[in-house]
Coordinates of N, CA, C and O in Angstrom, one line a residue:
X1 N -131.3 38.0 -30.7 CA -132.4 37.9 -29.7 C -133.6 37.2 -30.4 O -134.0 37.6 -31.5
X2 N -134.2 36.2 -29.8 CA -135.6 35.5 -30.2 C -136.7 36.1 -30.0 O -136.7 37.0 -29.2
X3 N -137.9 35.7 -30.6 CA -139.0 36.3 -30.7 C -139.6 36.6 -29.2 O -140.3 37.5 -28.8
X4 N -139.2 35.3 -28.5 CA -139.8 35.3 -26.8 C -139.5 36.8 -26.2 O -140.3 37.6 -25.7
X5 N -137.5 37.0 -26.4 CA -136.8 37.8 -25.2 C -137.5 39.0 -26.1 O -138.0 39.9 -25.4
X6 N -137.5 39.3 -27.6 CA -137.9 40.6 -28.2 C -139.0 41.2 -28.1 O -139.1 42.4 -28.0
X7 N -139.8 40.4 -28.1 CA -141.4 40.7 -27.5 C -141.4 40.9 -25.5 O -141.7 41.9 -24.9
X8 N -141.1 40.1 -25.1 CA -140.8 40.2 -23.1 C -139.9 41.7 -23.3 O -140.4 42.6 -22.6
X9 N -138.9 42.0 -24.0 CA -138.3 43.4 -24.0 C -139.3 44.7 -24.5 O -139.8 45.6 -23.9
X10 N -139.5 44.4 -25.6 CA -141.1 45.4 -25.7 C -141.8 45.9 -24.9 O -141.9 47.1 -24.8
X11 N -142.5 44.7 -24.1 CA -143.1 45.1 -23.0 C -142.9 45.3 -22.2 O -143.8 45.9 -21.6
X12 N -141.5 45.1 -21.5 CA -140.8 45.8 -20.7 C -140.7 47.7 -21.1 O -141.2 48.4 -20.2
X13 N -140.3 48.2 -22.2 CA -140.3 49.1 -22.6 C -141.8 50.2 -22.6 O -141.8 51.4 -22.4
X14 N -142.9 49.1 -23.1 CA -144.3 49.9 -22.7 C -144.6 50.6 -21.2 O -145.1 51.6 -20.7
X15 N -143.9 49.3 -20.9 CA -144.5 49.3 -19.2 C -143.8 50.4 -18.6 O -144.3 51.2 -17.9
X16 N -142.6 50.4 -18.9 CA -142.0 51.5 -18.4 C -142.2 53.3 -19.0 O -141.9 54.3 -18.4
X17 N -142.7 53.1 -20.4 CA -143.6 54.7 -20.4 C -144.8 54.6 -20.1 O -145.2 55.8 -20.4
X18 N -145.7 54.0 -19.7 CA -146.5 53.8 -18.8 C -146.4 54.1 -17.4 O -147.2 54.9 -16.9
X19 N -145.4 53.4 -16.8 CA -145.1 53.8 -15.4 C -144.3 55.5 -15.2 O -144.4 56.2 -14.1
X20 N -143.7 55.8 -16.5 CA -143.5 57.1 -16.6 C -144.6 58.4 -16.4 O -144.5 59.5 -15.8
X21 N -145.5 57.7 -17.1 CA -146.6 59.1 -17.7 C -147.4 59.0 -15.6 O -147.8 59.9 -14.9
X22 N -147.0 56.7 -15.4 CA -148.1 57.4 -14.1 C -147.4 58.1 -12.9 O -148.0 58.5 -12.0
X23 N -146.2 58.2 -13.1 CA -145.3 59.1 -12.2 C -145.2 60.3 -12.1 O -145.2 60.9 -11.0
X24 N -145.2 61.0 -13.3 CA -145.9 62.2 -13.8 C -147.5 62.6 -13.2 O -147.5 63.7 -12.5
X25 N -148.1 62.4 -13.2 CA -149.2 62.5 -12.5 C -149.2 62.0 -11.2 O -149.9 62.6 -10.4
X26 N -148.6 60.8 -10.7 CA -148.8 61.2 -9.1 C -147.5 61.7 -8.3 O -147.5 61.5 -7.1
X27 N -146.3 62.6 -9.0 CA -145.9 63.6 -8.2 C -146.3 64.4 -8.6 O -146.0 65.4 -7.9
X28 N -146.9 64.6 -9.4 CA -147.9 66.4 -9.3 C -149.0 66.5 -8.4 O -149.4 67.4 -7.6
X29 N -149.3 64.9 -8.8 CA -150.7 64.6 -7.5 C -150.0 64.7 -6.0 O -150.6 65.3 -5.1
X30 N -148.9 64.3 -5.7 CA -147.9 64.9 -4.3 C -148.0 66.1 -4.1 O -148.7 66.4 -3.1
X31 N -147.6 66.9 -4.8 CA -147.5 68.6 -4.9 C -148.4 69.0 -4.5 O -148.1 70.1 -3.9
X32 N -149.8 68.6 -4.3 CA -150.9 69.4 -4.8 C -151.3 69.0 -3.3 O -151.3 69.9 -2.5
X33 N -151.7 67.8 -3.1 CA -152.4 66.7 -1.8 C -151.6 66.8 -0.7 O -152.1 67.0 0.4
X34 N -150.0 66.4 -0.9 CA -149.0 65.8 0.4 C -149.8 64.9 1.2 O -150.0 65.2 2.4
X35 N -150.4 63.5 0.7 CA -150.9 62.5 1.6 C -149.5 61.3 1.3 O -148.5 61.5 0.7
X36 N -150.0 60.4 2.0 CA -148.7 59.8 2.3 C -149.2 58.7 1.0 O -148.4 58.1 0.4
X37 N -150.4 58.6 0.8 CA -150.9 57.4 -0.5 C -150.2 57.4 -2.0 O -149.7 56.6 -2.7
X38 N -150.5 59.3 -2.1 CA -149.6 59.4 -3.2 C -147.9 59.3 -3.2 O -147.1 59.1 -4.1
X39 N -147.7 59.5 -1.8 CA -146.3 59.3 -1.7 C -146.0 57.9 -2.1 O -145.1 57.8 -2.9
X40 N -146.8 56.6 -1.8 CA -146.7 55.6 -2.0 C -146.8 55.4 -3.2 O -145.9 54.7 -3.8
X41 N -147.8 56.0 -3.8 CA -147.8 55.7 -5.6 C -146.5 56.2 -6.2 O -145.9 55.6 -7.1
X42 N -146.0 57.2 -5.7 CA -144.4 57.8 -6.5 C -143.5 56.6 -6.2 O -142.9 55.9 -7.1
X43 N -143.4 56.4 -5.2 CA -142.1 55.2 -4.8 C -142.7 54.1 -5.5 O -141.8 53.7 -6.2
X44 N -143.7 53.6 -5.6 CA -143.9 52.3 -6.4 C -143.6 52.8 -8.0 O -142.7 52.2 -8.7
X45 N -144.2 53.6 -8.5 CA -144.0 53.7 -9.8 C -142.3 53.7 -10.1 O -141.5 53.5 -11.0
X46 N -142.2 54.0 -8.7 CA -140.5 54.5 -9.4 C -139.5 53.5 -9.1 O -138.4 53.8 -9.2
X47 N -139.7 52.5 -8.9 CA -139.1 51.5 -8.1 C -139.4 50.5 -9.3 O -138.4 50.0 -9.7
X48 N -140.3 50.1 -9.8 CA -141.1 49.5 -10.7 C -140.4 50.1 -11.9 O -139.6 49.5 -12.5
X49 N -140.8 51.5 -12.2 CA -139.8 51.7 -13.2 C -138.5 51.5 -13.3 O -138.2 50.9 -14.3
X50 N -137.5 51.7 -12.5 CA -136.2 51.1 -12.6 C -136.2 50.2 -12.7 O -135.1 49.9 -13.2
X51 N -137.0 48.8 -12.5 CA -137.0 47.3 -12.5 C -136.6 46.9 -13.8 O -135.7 46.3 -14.3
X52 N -137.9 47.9 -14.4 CA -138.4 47.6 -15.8 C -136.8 47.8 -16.9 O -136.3 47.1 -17.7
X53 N -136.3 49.3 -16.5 CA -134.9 49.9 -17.2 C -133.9 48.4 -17.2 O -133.6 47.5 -18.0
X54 N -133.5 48.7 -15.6 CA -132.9 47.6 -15.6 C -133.2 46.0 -16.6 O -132.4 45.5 -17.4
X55 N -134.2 45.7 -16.5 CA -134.7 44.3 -17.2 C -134.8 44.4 -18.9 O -134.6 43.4 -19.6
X56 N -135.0 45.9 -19.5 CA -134.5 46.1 -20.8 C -133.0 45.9 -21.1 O -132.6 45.1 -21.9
X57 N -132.2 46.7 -20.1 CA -130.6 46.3 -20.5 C -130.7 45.0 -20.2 O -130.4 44.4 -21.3
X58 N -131.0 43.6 -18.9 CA -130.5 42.9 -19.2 C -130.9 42.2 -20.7 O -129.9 42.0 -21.4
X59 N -131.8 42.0 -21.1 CA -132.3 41.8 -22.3 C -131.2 41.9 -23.0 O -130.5 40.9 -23.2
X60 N -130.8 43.1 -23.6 CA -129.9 43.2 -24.6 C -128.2 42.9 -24.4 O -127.4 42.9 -25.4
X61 N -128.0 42.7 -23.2 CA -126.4 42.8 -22.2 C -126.7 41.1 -22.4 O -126.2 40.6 -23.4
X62 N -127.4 40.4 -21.7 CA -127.0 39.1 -21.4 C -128.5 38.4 -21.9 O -129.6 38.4 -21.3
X63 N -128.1 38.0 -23.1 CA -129.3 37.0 -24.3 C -129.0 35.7 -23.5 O -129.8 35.1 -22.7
X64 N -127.8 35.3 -23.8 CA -127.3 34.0 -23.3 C -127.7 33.6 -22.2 O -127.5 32.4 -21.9
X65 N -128.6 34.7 -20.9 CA -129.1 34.1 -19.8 C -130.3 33.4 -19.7 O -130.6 32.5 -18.8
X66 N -131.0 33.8 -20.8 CA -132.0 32.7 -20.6 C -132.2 32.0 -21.8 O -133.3 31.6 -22.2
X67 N -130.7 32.0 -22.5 CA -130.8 30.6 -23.9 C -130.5 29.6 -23.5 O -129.8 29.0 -24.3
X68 N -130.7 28.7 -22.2 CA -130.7 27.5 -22.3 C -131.8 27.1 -21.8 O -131.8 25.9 -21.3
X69 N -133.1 28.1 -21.8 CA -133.9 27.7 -21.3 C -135.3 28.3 -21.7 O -135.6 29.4 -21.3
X70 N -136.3 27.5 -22.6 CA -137.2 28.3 -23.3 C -137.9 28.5 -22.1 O -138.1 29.7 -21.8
X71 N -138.4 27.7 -21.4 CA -139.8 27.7 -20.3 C -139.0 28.8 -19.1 O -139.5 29.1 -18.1
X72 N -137.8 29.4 -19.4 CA -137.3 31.0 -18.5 C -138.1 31.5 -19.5 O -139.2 32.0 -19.2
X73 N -137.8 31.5 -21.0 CA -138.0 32.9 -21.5 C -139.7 33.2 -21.6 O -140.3 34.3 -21.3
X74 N -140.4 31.9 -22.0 CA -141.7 32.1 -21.5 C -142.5 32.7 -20.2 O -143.5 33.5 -20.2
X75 N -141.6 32.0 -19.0 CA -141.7 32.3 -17.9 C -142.1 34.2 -17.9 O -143.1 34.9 -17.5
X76 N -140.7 34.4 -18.6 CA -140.3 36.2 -18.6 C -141.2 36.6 -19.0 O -141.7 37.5 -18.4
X77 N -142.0 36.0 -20.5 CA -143.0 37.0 -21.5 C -144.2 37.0 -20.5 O -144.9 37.9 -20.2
X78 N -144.3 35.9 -20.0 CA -145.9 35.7 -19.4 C -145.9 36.8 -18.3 O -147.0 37.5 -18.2
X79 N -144.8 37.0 -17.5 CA -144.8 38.1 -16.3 C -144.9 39.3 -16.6 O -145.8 40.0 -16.2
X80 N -143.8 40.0 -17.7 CA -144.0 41.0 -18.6 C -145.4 41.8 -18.9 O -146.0 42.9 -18.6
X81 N -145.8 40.3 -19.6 CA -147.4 40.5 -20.4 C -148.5 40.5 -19.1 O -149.5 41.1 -19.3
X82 N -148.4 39.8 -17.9 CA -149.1 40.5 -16.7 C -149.0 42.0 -16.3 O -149.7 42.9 -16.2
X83 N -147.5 41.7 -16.2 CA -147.2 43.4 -15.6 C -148.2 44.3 -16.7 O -149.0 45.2 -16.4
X84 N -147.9 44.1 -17.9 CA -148.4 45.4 -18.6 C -150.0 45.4 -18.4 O -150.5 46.4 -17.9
X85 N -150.8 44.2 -18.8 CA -152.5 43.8 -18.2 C -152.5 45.2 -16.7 O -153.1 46.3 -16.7
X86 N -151.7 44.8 -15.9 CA -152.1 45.3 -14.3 C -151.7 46.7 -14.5 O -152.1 47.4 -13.6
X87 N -150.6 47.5 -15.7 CA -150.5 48.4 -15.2 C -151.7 49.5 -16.0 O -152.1 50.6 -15.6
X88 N -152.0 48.7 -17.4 CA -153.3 49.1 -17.8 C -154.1 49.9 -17.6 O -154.5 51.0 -18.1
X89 N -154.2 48.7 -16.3 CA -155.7 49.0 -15.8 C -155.1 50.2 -14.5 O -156.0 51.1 -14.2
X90 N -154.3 50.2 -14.1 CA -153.7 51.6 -13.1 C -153.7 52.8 -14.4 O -154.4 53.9 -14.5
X91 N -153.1 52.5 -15.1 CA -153.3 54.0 -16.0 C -154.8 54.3 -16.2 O -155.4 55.4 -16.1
X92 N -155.4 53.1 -16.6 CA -156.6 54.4 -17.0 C -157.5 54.7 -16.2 O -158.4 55.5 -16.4
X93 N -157.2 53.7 -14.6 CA -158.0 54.4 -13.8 C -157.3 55.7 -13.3 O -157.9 56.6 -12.7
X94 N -156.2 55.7 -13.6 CA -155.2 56.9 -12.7 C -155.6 58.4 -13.8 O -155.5 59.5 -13.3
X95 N -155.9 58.3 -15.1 CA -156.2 58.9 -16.0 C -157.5 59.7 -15.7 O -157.8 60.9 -15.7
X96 N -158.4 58.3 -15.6 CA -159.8 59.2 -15.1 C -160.0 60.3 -14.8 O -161.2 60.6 -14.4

């Protein structure tokens, strides 16, 4: 694995204990409220987290998918490295 897919898997990996811890807090925040908003936050976080699982295995299952092509794996780090920026900023407002 190259430095691009190793680092884009990383982040995939943060992002998803990230989306862990914010799942944890908005189904307890469900429990507590029953609004349909937090409902919305559980399904996103959780949908988003499986993205993320999934996109670790492919990482390590199929390297060769994006070795013929640097400007994919760039592509990958740069989206990665958003996703983690946006989810950031949801944890520590969700933390508050």
């Amino acid at each position: 694995m190259n430095t691009t897919l190793a680092l884009a898997t990383a982040l995939s990996v943060l992002n998803s204990l990230a989306l862990a811890g914010l799942l944890v807090v908005w189904l307890r925040n469900y429990r507590t409220f029953r609004t349909p908003m937090t409902l919305g936050l559980v399904a996103f976080a959780a949908v988003l987290l499986v993205e993320n699982l999934v996109a670790v295995y492919f990482f390590f299952s199929m390297q060769s998918l994006f070795a013929m092509s640097t400007t994919a794996e760039t592509a990958v780090l740069a989206m990665r490295a958003l996703q983690s920026v946006a989810l950031a900023f949801l944890t520590y407002v969700t933390m508050q």
